[in-house]
Amino acid sequence: MVDLTSIEIMPEVLKLLPKEVAANLSALPLSIEGETVVIALPEKYEPRVVHDLTFFLGKKIRVETYPPDVIAQALEHWYQVSGVDIQRKNSDVAAAHEIVSLRDEEIGKKVEFTTDGSIVALVNRMITEAIQMKASDIHVEPYERQLRIRYRLDGVLHEVMQPPIEKAKPLISRLKIMADLDIAEKRRPQDGRIRVKQSVGGGERVIDIRVSTLPTDFGEKVVLRILDKSQLQLDLTKLGFEPSDLKTFQRIVHIPYGMILVTGPTGSGKTTTLYAALQHINNPSVNITTIEDPIEYNLLGINQTHVRADIGLTFAASLRSILRQDPNVIMVGEIRDAETAEIAIRAALTGHLVFSTLHTNDAPSAITRLIDMGVEPFLVASSVKMILAQRLLRKLCKKCRTPYAPTPEEQEEAHLTQKDASHTFFKSKGCSSCNQLGYKGRTAVYELLPLQNGLSELIAKGASLPTGQVGASAIRTKAEEYGLVTLREAALKKALRGETSLEEVIRETAN
């Protein structure tokens, strides 16, 4: 009979796994061998446990199996005598990134009596680790027999832990208290905001977190959007533009009036591109005002307005008021309806530079979308100066990427030419630097469509056609005559340079 209580386990090894995580997974860290952690697991363990541990630790795992009662006894022994708990009070790393809820500071000690101490610690660790891993969102999802927590890293969701289902209600209540939401209201969706203070390198910074709750069959699902201003990239030269596209973009954003549209699905980085463009032209001689739903980041020197549909402050109503505020530049968060589209178009025609977004798959489709909303083709042709479609691609981890030859199936799916297929492509196997994911960070790819004379004439002539407009395919054909680089072509350039994988190109762009 093996006795894991009599072997030597170093304190720094035990600190790798908090007590509650170790107990939940029945996992005991035994030692560290280079980039590998040796973990004791019970016999007939579930495969997902190794996946969870690999992701949680960011290292390779070597498993040693023992009878379940031996593991249970060892966990109780080692975590009791070591003093290591879920709060990791003795961990210098955790202490350097400790977070404090600003709402807790406002209401003093009341929160400590409304939720169990271990729940407060669990929430703090969850948020801290998500910030450290540069996650954009945290998903807290209760099911019938399990509670699942996932982080969105570089646009892809990854499951990181499964706390006991008994923790679901108090954990969600704790998040709602931090967001100043009604904890008794469980039948309706609610939206709120958490502000946390994080200690970093002897200083402090405040991070905003948007909170959204949604009633489900087994409780409330909570999604936390982390708005970490330190991760906001406002330098146009670092967003991923090709040099020629960057030069064109910078030239057009300095025009005195007209409309510039950014298109793409949710989460494709449209707001970041718009913020970077506004920051590029921001100076004391320019009056810049935005209408957003919601305001994601506060920008110095820019007047930002929040949409409040419940009191009638819609995009259209806000836009009318802003036009009486002597603006030079206006950003409309999104054109959602005909009224907003018409007011924005007319503002662009009367001496204002207007930035906005649309949900379309590519740049030419933005033209037909505006016309479908009821905007006259000649107004679109004369007001819209540039359309930018974009996507975000995950960047390969530079430390573990390796060259490989694409399979015939990948070549066919990506529609590679014989010349492109002969190039060296890369993929990553995963390492501790990228949390075993193979990717680290994201870069944008763009389809830039300036509306030159020929295109504007083609759009304006659409009014005389039986359909009342020119189709997106005709606009695309004309744009390609002027040298339009599609999203797929832009993405392939990055894959050929080894910045991303061919798999990512196929996943994010259409041919």
Short mmCIF file of C-alpha atoms in Angstrom, two decimals:
data_model
loop_
_atom_site.label_atom_id
_atom_site.label_comp_id
_atom_site.label_asym_id
_atom_site.label_seq_id
_atom_site.Cartn_x
_atom_site.Cartn_y
_atom_site.Cartn_z
CA MET A 1 0.00 0.00 0.00
CA VAL A 2 1.56 3.33 -1.10
CA ASP A 3 1.55 6.14 1.45
CA LEU A 4 1.70 9.58 -0.22
CA THR A 5 1.75 11.31 3.16
CA SER A 6 5.26 10.06 3.91
CA ILE A 7 6.97 11.25 0.72
CA GLU A 8 8.53 14.72 0.38
CA ILE A 9 6.53 17.34 -1.55
CA MET A 10 8.03 20.81 -1.74
CA PRO A 11 5.78 23.78 -0.73
CA GLU A 12 6.27 25.48 -4.13
CA VAL A 13 4.86 22.36 -5.80
CA LEU A 14 1.74 22.34 -3.62
CA LYS A 15 1.19 26.03 -4.39
CA LEU A 16 0.71 25.16 -8.07
CA LEU A 17 -2.82 23.93 -7.30
CA PRO A 18 -5.12 25.71 -4.85
CA LYS A 19 -6.73 23.42 -2.27
CA GLU A 20 -10.24 23.64 -3.73
CA VAL A 21 -9.06 22.90 -7.29
CA ALA A 22 -6.97 19.96 -6.09
CA ALA A 23 -9.90 18.56 -4.10
CA ASN A 24 -12.36 19.05 -6.97
CA LEU A 25 -10.11 17.21 -9.46
CA SER A 26 -8.69 14.75 -6.89
CA ALA A 27 -5.25 15.79 -8.08
CA LEU A 28 -2.10 16.07 -5.96
CA PRO A 29 1.01 17.72 -7.43
CA LEU A 30 4.08 15.66 -6.53
CA SER A 31 7.05 17.32 -8.21
CA ILE A 32 8.27 19.52 -11.07
CA GLU A 33 10.61 18.08 -13.70
CA GLY A 34 11.61 20.93 -16.04
CA GLU A 35 8.47 21.93 -17.96
CA THR A 36 6.53 18.90 -16.66
CA VAL A 37 4.49 18.60 -13.47
CA VAL A 38 4.06 15.13 -11.98
CA ILE A 39 0.47 14.75 -10.75
CA ALA A 40 -1.05 11.95 -8.68
CA LEU A 41 -4.57 11.05 -9.88
CA PRO A 42 -6.96 8.29 -8.82
CA GLU A 43 -7.20 5.17 -10.95
CA LYS A 44 -9.77 5.41 -13.79
CA TYR A 45 -9.65 9.22 -13.81
CA GLU A 46 -11.61 11.12 -16.47
CA PRO A 47 -9.57 12.35 -19.49
CA ARG A 48 -10.90 15.91 -19.05
CA VAL A 49 -8.98 16.14 -15.75
CA VAL A 50 -5.63 16.07 -17.57
CA HIS A 51 -6.93 18.69 -20.02
CA ASP A 52 -8.06 20.94 -17.14
CA LEU A 53 -4.75 20.55 -15.33
CA THR A 54 -2.69 21.22 -18.48
CA PHE A 55 -4.63 24.40 -19.16
CA PHE A 56 -4.67 25.52 -15.51
CA LEU A 57 -0.93 25.01 -14.95
CA GLY A 58 0.30 25.93 -18.43
CA LYS A 59 2.72 22.99 -18.30
CA LYS A 60 2.90 19.41 -19.51
CA ILE A 61 1.44 16.78 -17.17
CA ARG A 62 2.81 13.35 -16.27
CA VAL A 63 0.25 11.26 -14.43
CA GLU A 64 0.87 8.70 -11.70
CA THR A 65 -2.22 6.78 -10.59
CA TYR A 66 -3.07 5.63 -7.06
CA PRO A 67 -6.14 4.21 -5.31
CA PRO A 68 -8.77 6.92 -4.67
CA ASP A 69 -8.57 6.60 -0.88
CA VAL A 70 -4.80 7.11 -1.00
CA ILE A 71 -5.27 10.33 -3.00
CA ALA A 72 -7.99 11.58 -0.62
CA GLN A 73 -5.84 10.91 2.43
CA ALA A 74 -2.82 12.61 0.89
CA LEU A 75 -4.83 15.69 -0.15
CA GLU A 76 -6.21 16.12 3.36
CA HIS A 77 -2.74 15.64 4.87
CA TRP A 78 -0.67 17.86 2.60
CA TYR A 79 -3.02 20.80 2.24
CA GLN A 80 -3.72 20.85 5.98
CA VAL A 81 -0.10 20.83 7.09
CA SER A 82 1.16 23.13 4.35
CA GLY A 83 -1.32 25.94 4.99
CA VAL A 84 -1.85 26.34 1.24
CA ASP A 85 -5.50 27.17 0.47
CA ILE A 86 -7.52 28.55 -2.40
CA GLN A 87 -6.43 32.08 -1.59
CA ARG A 88 -2.75 31.14 -2.02
CA LYS A 89 -1.87 33.51 0.82
CA ASN A 90 1.77 32.42 0.73
CA SER A 91 2.12 32.81 -3.05
CA ASP A 92 4.19 35.81 -4.10
CA VAL A 93 2.75 35.63 -7.61
CA ALA A 94 -0.85 35.82 -6.44
CA ALA A 95 -0.03 38.61 -3.98
CA ALA A 96 1.50 40.65 -6.80
CA HIS A 97 -1.78 40.48 -8.72
CA GLU A 98 -4.31 40.66 -5.90
CA ILE A 99 -7.61 42.29 -6.85
CA VAL A 100 -10.02 44.23 -4.66
CA SER A 101 -13.62 44.96 -5.60
CA LEU A 102 -14.20 48.71 -5.42
CA ARG A 103 -17.81 48.01 -4.40
CA ASP A 104 -16.50 46.08 -1.37
CA GLU A 105 -14.58 49.20 -0.38
CA GLU A 106 -17.72 51.33 -0.79
CA ILE A 107 -19.94 49.20 1.45
CA GLY A 108 -17.30 48.08 3.91
CA LYS A 109 -17.62 44.64 5.47
CA LYS A 110 -21.22 43.91 4.46
CA VAL A 111 -20.19 41.65 1.57
CA GLU A 112 -18.19 39.39 3.85
CA PHE A 113 -21.41 38.45 5.67
CA THR A 114 -23.49 37.89 2.54
CA THR A 115 -21.28 35.27 0.89
CA ASP A 116 -19.04 32.53 2.14
CA GLY A 117 -15.35 33.46 2.42
CA SER A 118 -14.28 30.66 0.07
CA ILE A 119 -16.69 32.00 -2.58
CA VAL A 120 -15.16 35.49 -2.32
CA ALA A 121 -11.72 33.91 -2.76
CA LEU A 122 -12.89 31.74 -5.67
CA VAL A 123 -14.30 34.77 -7.52
CA ASN A 124 -11.13 36.78 -6.85
CA ARG A 125 -8.95 33.97 -8.18
CA MET A 126 -11.17 33.46 -11.22
CA ILE A 127 -10.99 37.15 -12.18
CA THR A 128 -7.28 37.44 -11.34
CA GLU A 129 -6.32 34.47 -13.47
CA ALA A 130 -8.48 35.63 -16.38
CA ILE A 131 -6.73 39.01 -16.30
CA GLN A 132 -3.30 37.38 -16.08
CA MET A 133 -4.10 35.11 -19.03
CA LYS A 134 -5.42 38.14 -21.00
CA ALA A 135 -8.86 36.60 -21.39
CA SER A 136 -11.52 38.85 -22.91
CA ASP A 137 -14.52 37.11 -21.30
CA ILE A 138 -15.40 34.77 -18.42
CA HIS A 139 -18.42 32.46 -18.80
CA VAL A 140 -20.01 31.06 -15.62
CA GLU A 141 -22.49 28.34 -16.67
CA PRO A 142 -24.61 26.27 -14.26
CA TYR A 143 -25.94 22.92 -15.49
CA GLU A 144 -27.94 20.18 -13.80
CA ARG A 145 -24.96 18.42 -12.22
CA GLN A 146 -22.00 20.67 -12.86
CA LEU A 147 -20.79 24.26 -12.87
CA ARG A 148 -18.59 25.12 -15.82
CA ILE A 149 -16.24 28.12 -16.02
CA ARG A 150 -14.70 29.07 -19.34
CA TYR A 151 -12.34 31.84 -20.47
CA ARG A 152 -12.30 33.31 -23.96
CA LEU A 153 -8.65 33.51 -24.99
CA ASP A 154 -7.77 35.07 -28.35
CA GLY A 155 -11.37 34.68 -29.46
CA VAL A 156 -11.78 30.98 -28.56
CA LEU A 157 -13.52 29.61 -25.43
CA HIS A 158 -11.58 27.20 -23.20
CA GLU A 159 -12.90 25.36 -20.16
CA VAL A 160 -10.66 26.03 -17.18
CA MET A 161 -12.44 24.58 -14.17
CA GLN A 162 -15.54 22.84 -12.86
CA PRO A 163 -16.19 23.89 -9.24
CA PRO A 164 -18.75 21.80 -7.31
CA ILE A 165 -22.34 22.52 -8.38
CA GLU A 166 -23.11 23.55 -4.79
CA LYS A 167 -20.95 26.65 -5.42
CA ALA A 168 -23.10 27.87 -8.33
CA LYS A 169 -25.72 29.92 -6.47
CA PRO A 170 -23.39 31.62 -3.98
CA LEU A 171 -20.80 32.29 -6.72
CA ILE A 172 -23.40 33.94 -8.98
CA SER A 173 -24.80 35.89 -6.02
CA ARG A 174 -21.32 37.15 -5.23
CA LEU A 175 -20.86 38.37 -8.83
CA LYS A 176 -24.26 40.10 -8.76
CA ILE A 177 -23.39 41.84 -5.48
CA MET A 178 -20.11 43.07 -6.96
CA ALA A 179 -22.00 44.37 -10.03
CA ASP A 180 -24.68 46.07 -7.87
CA LEU A 181 -27.45 43.90 -9.39
CA ASP A 182 -30.65 42.67 -7.74
CA ILE A 183 -29.72 39.27 -6.29
CA ALA A 184 -33.41 38.43 -5.70
CA GLU A 185 -34.30 38.89 -9.40
CA LYS A 186 -33.59 35.62 -11.18
CA ARG A 187 -36.28 35.67 -13.87
CA ARG A 188 -35.02 38.56 -16.00
CA PRO A 189 -31.65 39.29 -17.63
CA GLN A 190 -29.64 42.00 -15.91
CA ASP A 191 -26.63 44.09 -16.91
CA GLY A 192 -24.14 45.69 -14.57
CA ARG A 193 -20.53 46.63 -14.10
CA ILE A 194 -17.77 45.52 -11.74
CA ARG A 195 -14.74 47.68 -11.04
CA VAL A 196 -11.74 45.96 -9.48
CA LYS A 197 -8.44 47.37 -8.31
CA GLN A 198 -5.37 45.29 -9.12
CA SER A 199 -1.95 45.64 -7.52
CA VAL A 200 0.84 45.39 -10.09
CA GLY A 201 4.52 46.00 -9.46
CA GLY A 202 3.97 48.23 -6.46
CA GLY A 203 1.27 50.30 -8.21
CA GLU A 204 -2.44 49.93 -8.75
CA ARG A 205 -4.75 49.99 -11.76
CA VAL A 206 -8.52 49.86 -12.08
CA ILE A 207 -10.12 47.35 -14.46
CA ASP A 208 -13.75 47.55 -15.59
CA ILE A 209 -15.76 44.36 -16.10
CA ARG A 210 -19.15 44.33 -17.85
CA VAL A 211 -21.54 41.79 -16.34
CA SER A 212 -24.52 40.19 -18.09
CA THR A 213 -26.85 37.61 -16.51
CA LEU A 214 -29.28 35.36 -18.39
CA PRO A 215 -31.85 32.98 -16.81
CA THR A 216 -31.39 29.35 -17.92
CA ASP A 217 -32.95 26.01 -16.99
CA PHE A 218 -30.55 25.41 -14.09
CA GLY A 219 -29.85 28.91 -12.82
CA GLU A 220 -28.40 32.12 -14.18
CA LYS A 221 -25.58 32.15 -16.69
CA VAL A 222 -23.17 35.04 -16.12
CA VAL A 223 -20.78 36.46 -18.70
CA LEU A 224 -18.08 38.90 -17.62
CA ARG A 225 -16.43 41.05 -20.33
CA ILE A 226 -13.01 42.21 -19.11
CA LEU A 227 -12.17 45.74 -20.27
CA ASP A 228 -8.47 46.03 -19.47
CA LYS A 229 -7.27 49.37 -20.81
CA SER A 230 -3.64 48.24 -20.61
CA GLN A 231 -4.43 45.73 -23.38
CA LEU A 232 -6.09 48.33 -25.63
CA GLN A 233 -3.98 48.92 -28.74
CA LEU A 234 -4.55 52.40 -30.19
CA ASP A 235 -1.50 52.58 -32.45
CA LEU A 236 -2.66 52.18 -36.06
CA THR A 237 0.77 50.87 -37.07
CA LYS A 238 0.39 47.89 -34.72
CA LEU A 239 -3.11 46.71 -35.61
CA GLY A 240 -2.08 44.51 -38.56
CA PHE A 241 -2.46 46.82 -41.58
CA GLU A 242 -0.36 46.08 -44.65
CA PRO A 243 1.89 49.12 -45.33
CA SER A 244 -0.01 50.22 -48.46
CA ASP A 245 -3.42 49.85 -46.73
CA LEU A 246 -2.18 51.77 -43.69
CA LYS A 247 -1.08 54.68 -45.87
CA THR A 248 -4.50 54.75 -47.59
CA PHE A 249 -6.38 54.49 -44.29
CA GLN A 250 -4.39 57.27 -42.65
CA ARG A 251 -4.97 59.53 -45.65
CA ILE A 252 -8.74 59.00 -45.74
CA VAL A 253 -9.34 59.46 -41.96
CA HIS A 254 -8.00 63.00 -42.35
CA ILE A 255 -10.64 64.05 -44.90
CA PRO A 256 -12.87 66.92 -43.65
CA TYR A 257 -16.23 65.21 -44.23
CA GLY A 258 -17.80 61.95 -45.39
CA MET A 259 -18.51 58.53 -43.90
CA ILE A 260 -16.07 55.76 -43.00
CA LEU A 261 -17.58 52.35 -42.23
CA VAL A 262 -15.99 49.37 -40.45
CA THR A 263 -17.74 46.03 -40.95
CA GLY A 264 -17.45 42.56 -39.50
CA PRO A 265 -19.12 40.18 -37.04
CA THR A 266 -19.26 40.68 -33.28
CA GLY A 267 -15.80 40.32 -31.73
CA SER A 268 -13.86 41.15 -34.89
CA GLY A 269 -12.17 44.24 -33.40
CA LYS A 270 -14.28 46.96 -35.06
CA THR A 271 -14.40 49.17 -31.95
CA THR A 272 -10.62 48.95 -31.46
CA THR A 273 -10.03 50.05 -35.05
CA LEU A 274 -12.44 52.98 -34.65
CA TYR A 275 -10.85 54.02 -31.34
CA ALA A 276 -7.39 53.88 -32.94
CA ALA A 277 -8.63 56.02 -35.87
CA LEU A 278 -10.16 58.59 -33.49
CA GLN A 279 -6.98 58.67 -31.41
CA HIS A 280 -4.97 59.22 -34.61
CA ILE A 281 -6.91 62.39 -35.49
CA ASN A 282 -7.54 63.56 -31.91
CA ASN A 283 -6.11 67.00 -31.17
CA PRO A 284 -7.31 70.17 -29.36
CA SER A 285 -8.55 71.77 -32.60
CA VAL A 286 -11.03 68.94 -33.34
CA ASN A 287 -14.35 68.33 -31.55
CA ILE A 288 -14.89 64.54 -31.48
CA THR A 289 -18.08 63.04 -30.05
CA THR A 290 -19.12 59.37 -29.92
CA ILE A 291 -22.42 57.54 -29.37
CA GLU A 292 -21.81 54.05 -28.00
CA ASP A 293 -23.75 51.13 -26.60
CA PRO A 294 -22.01 50.71 -24.22
CA ILE A 295 -18.88 52.83 -23.80
CA GLU A 296 -16.08 50.26 -23.66
CA TYR A 297 -13.07 52.47 -22.87
CA ASN A 298 -12.78 56.12 -21.86
CA LEU A 299 -10.61 58.12 -24.26
CA LEU A 300 -9.01 61.39 -23.12
CA GLY A 301 -10.11 64.41 -25.16
CA ILE A 302 -13.11 62.66 -26.75
CA ASN A 303 -16.73 63.24 -25.67
CA GLN A 304 -18.42 59.87 -25.26
CA THR A 305 -22.19 59.37 -24.94
CA HIS A 306 -23.95 56.22 -23.72
CA VAL A 307 -27.15 55.04 -25.45
CA ARG A 308 -30.10 54.73 -23.05
CA ALA A 309 -32.99 53.19 -24.98
CA ASP A 310 -35.11 52.94 -21.79
CA ILE A 311 -35.41 56.76 -21.66
CA GLY A 312 -35.58 57.27 -25.43
CA LEU A 313 -31.87 58.10 -25.88
CA THR A 314 -31.35 55.93 -28.97
CA PHE A 315 -28.57 56.22 -31.57
CA ALA A 316 -30.84 58.38 -33.76
CA ALA A 317 -31.96 60.66 -30.89
CA SER A 318 -28.38 61.06 -29.61
CA LEU A 319 -27.14 61.82 -33.13
CA ARG A 320 -29.69 64.62 -33.55
CA SER A 321 -28.53 66.22 -30.28
CA ILE A 322 -24.84 65.84 -31.12
CA LEU A 323 -25.32 67.68 -34.40
CA ARG A 324 -26.27 70.74 -32.31
CA GLN A 325 -22.99 70.45 -30.35
CA ASP A 326 -20.76 71.83 -33.15
CA PRO A 327 -18.93 68.51 -33.84
CA ASN A 328 -16.17 67.97 -36.39
CA VAL A 329 -16.03 64.19 -36.03
CA ILE A 330 -18.82 61.84 -34.94
CA MET A 331 -18.59 58.13 -34.18
CA VAL A 332 -21.87 56.19 -34.20
CA GLY A 333 -21.30 52.84 -32.47
CA GLU A 334 -23.50 50.95 -34.92
CA ILE A 335 -26.00 51.75 -37.69
CA ARG A 336 -28.92 49.49 -36.77
CA ASP A 337 -31.93 51.08 -38.48
CA ALA A 338 -33.02 53.31 -41.34
CA GLU A 339 -33.45 56.38 -39.14
CA THR A 340 -29.90 56.26 -37.79
CA ALA A 341 -28.52 55.50 -41.27
CA GLU A 342 -30.30 58.49 -42.84
CA ILE A 343 -29.23 60.98 -40.15
CA ALA A 344 -25.61 59.70 -40.27
CA ILE A 345 -25.52 59.94 -44.08
CA ARG A 346 -26.88 63.49 -44.06
CA ALA A 347 -24.38 64.48 -41.35
CA ALA A 348 -21.59 63.17 -43.59
CA LEU A 349 -22.92 65.29 -46.46
CA THR A 350 -23.11 68.48 -44.41
CA GLY A 351 -19.50 68.89 -43.35
CA HIS A 352 -18.97 66.20 -40.68
CA LEU A 353 -16.65 63.21 -40.68
CA VAL A 354 -18.73 60.23 -39.51
CA PHE A 355 -17.34 56.86 -38.37
CA SER A 356 -19.64 53.89 -37.82
CA THR A 357 -19.97 50.10 -38.00
CA LEU A 358 -22.20 47.62 -39.82
CA HIS A 359 -22.64 43.87 -39.43
CA THR A 360 -21.80 42.58 -42.90
CA ASN A 361 -19.47 39.83 -44.07
CA ASP A 362 -17.37 41.94 -46.43
CA ALA A 363 -16.85 45.51 -47.61
CA PRO A 364 -19.02 45.50 -50.80
CA SER A 365 -22.01 44.12 -48.83
CA ALA A 366 -22.04 47.28 -46.69
CA ILE A 367 -23.24 49.27 -49.71
CA THR A 368 -26.20 46.98 -50.38
CA ARG A 369 -26.99 46.88 -46.65
CA LEU A 370 -27.36 50.67 -46.48
CA ILE A 371 -29.54 50.69 -49.59
CA ASP A 372 -31.68 47.88 -48.16
CA MET A 373 -32.24 50.10 -45.12
CA GLY A 374 -33.82 52.68 -47.41
CA VAL A 375 -30.91 55.06 -48.09
CA GLU A 376 -30.96 56.30 -51.68
CA PRO A 377 -28.08 54.92 -53.81
CA PHE A 378 -26.94 58.42 -54.88
CA LEU A 379 -26.67 59.45 -51.18
CA VAL A 380 -24.55 56.38 -50.41
CA ALA A 381 -22.34 57.06 -53.43
CA SER A 382 -21.72 60.68 -52.47
CA SER A 383 -21.27 60.24 -48.69
CA VAL A 384 -19.36 56.97 -48.10
CA LYS A 385 -15.63 57.47 -48.62
CA MET A 386 -14.21 54.17 -47.37
CA ILE A 387 -15.37 50.76 -46.12
CA LEU A 388 -13.15 48.52 -44.05
CA ALA A 389 -14.02 44.85 -43.46
CA GLN A 390 -11.95 43.05 -40.84
CA ARG A 391 -11.35 39.82 -38.94
CA LEU A 392 -9.07 38.83 -36.07
CA LEU A 393 -6.66 35.92 -36.54
CA ARG A 394 -4.83 34.18 -33.71
CA LYS A 395 -1.06 34.56 -33.94
CA LEU A 396 1.13 31.46 -33.74
CA CYS A 397 3.27 31.15 -30.62
CA LYS A 398 6.81 31.99 -31.75
CA LYS A 399 8.37 29.66 -29.18
CA CYS A 400 6.72 26.44 -30.35
CA ARG A 401 5.75 26.98 -33.99
CA THR A 402 7.13 24.43 -36.42
CA PRO A 403 7.12 24.28 -40.25
CA TYR A 404 4.82 21.83 -42.00
CA ALA A 405 3.39 21.07 -45.44
CA PRO A 406 -0.38 21.58 -45.87
CA THR A 407 -2.40 18.49 -46.76
CA PRO A 408 -4.09 18.34 -50.20
CA GLU A 409 -7.42 18.86 -48.44
CA GLU A 410 -6.16 22.07 -46.76
CA GLN A 411 -4.71 23.30 -50.04
CA GLU A 412 -8.04 22.76 -51.77
CA GLU A 413 -10.09 24.34 -48.98
CA ALA A 414 -7.84 27.41 -48.90
CA HIS A 415 -7.78 27.54 -52.73
CA LEU A 416 -3.98 27.80 -52.70
CA THR A 417 -2.22 28.40 -55.97
CA GLN A 418 0.60 26.03 -56.90
CA LYS A 419 3.09 28.77 -56.05
CA ASP A 420 1.56 29.41 -52.59
CA ALA A 421 1.34 25.69 -51.81
CA SER A 422 5.11 25.38 -52.33
CA HIS A 423 5.78 27.87 -49.52
CA THR A 424 6.55 26.81 -45.96
CA PHE A 425 3.60 27.10 -43.59
CA PHE A 426 3.72 26.87 -39.80
CA LYS A 427 1.66 25.41 -36.99
CA SER A 428 2.25 25.22 -33.23
CA LYS A 429 2.16 22.24 -30.89
CA GLY A 430 1.72 24.23 -27.65
CA CYS A 431 4.13 25.08 -24.84
CA SER A 432 4.17 26.70 -21.41
CA SER A 433 4.54 30.16 -22.96
CA CYS A 434 1.14 29.89 -24.72
CA ASN A 435 -0.67 27.74 -22.10
CA GLN A 436 -0.40 24.72 -24.44
CA LEU A 437 -2.72 26.46 -26.94
CA GLY A 438 -0.25 27.02 -29.78
CA TYR A 439 -1.42 30.61 -30.24
CA LYS A 440 -0.58 33.81 -28.41
CA GLY A 441 -2.26 37.12 -29.19
CA ARG A 442 -4.22 38.19 -32.26
CA THR A 443 -3.70 40.30 -35.35
CA ALA A 444 -6.25 41.91 -37.65
CA VAL A 445 -6.68 41.37 -41.39
CA TYR A 446 -8.41 44.00 -43.48
CA GLU A 447 -10.33 44.35 -46.75
CA LEU A 448 -9.96 48.03 -47.59
CA LEU A 449 -12.42 49.51 -50.09
CA PRO A 450 -12.00 53.24 -50.89
CA LEU A 451 -14.96 54.44 -52.97
CA GLN A 452 -13.22 55.81 -56.02
CA ASN A 453 -15.00 57.58 -58.88
CA GLY A 454 -15.79 54.45 -60.87
CA LEU A 455 -17.32 52.71 -57.87
CA SER A 456 -19.35 55.76 -56.82
CA GLU A 457 -20.76 56.07 -60.34
CA LEU A 458 -21.67 52.37 -60.38
CA ILE A 459 -23.53 52.68 -57.04
CA ALA A 460 -25.35 55.87 -58.08
CA LYS A 461 -26.54 54.23 -61.33
CA GLY A 462 -28.22 51.51 -59.28
CA ALA A 463 -31.32 53.67 -58.85
CA SER A 464 -32.11 53.31 -62.56
CA LEU A 465 -31.98 49.49 -62.47
CA PRO A 466 -35.15 47.37 -62.07
CA THR A 467 -33.96 46.20 -58.64
CA GLY A 468 -33.14 49.74 -57.56
CA GLN A 469 -29.54 48.89 -56.70
CA VAL A 470 -26.31 47.28 -57.85
CA GLY A 471 -25.51 43.89 -56.32
CA ALA A 472 -22.56 43.30 -54.01
CA SER A 473 -20.95 40.97 -56.57
CA ALA A 474 -20.93 43.73 -59.21
CA ILE A 475 -19.39 46.14 -56.70
CA ARG A 476 -16.78 43.53 -55.77
CA THR A 477 -15.90 42.89 -59.43
CA LYS A 478 -15.42 46.62 -60.01
CA ALA A 479 -13.41 46.98 -56.79
CA GLU A 480 -11.08 44.13 -57.82
CA GLU A 481 -10.36 46.07 -61.00
CA TYR A 482 -9.05 48.81 -58.72
CA GLY A 483 -6.89 46.30 -56.82
CA LEU A 484 -9.11 45.22 -53.90
CA VAL A 485 -7.32 42.69 -51.63
CA THR A 486 -9.91 40.35 -50.10
CA LEU A 487 -9.92 39.16 -46.49
CA ARG A 488 -8.79 35.68 -47.59
CA GLU A 489 -5.91 37.09 -49.62
CA ALA A 490 -4.84 39.36 -46.73
CA ALA A 491 -4.99 36.43 -44.30
CA LEU A 492 -2.95 34.19 -46.60
CA LYS A 493 -0.20 36.81 -46.66
CA LYS A 494 0.09 36.51 -42.89
CA ALA A 495 0.11 32.70 -43.06
CA LEU A 496 2.86 32.79 -45.68
CA ARG A 497 4.92 35.00 -43.35
CA GLY A 498 4.44 32.52 -40.50
CA GLU A 499 2.33 34.88 -38.38
CA THR A 500 -0.70 32.57 -38.31
CA SER A 501 -1.71 29.08 -39.40
CA LEU A 502 -3.49 27.99 -42.55
CA GLU A 503 -6.14 26.43 -40.32
CA GLU A 504 -6.86 29.85 -38.79
CA VAL A 505 -7.08 31.45 -42.24
CA ILE A 506 -9.69 28.89 -43.33
CA ARG A 507 -11.62 29.23 -40.06
CA GLU A 508 -11.93 33.01 -40.08
CA THR A 509 -12.18 34.01 -43.75
CA ALA A 510 -14.33 32.95 -46.69
CA ASN A 511 -12.97 32.55 -50.18
#
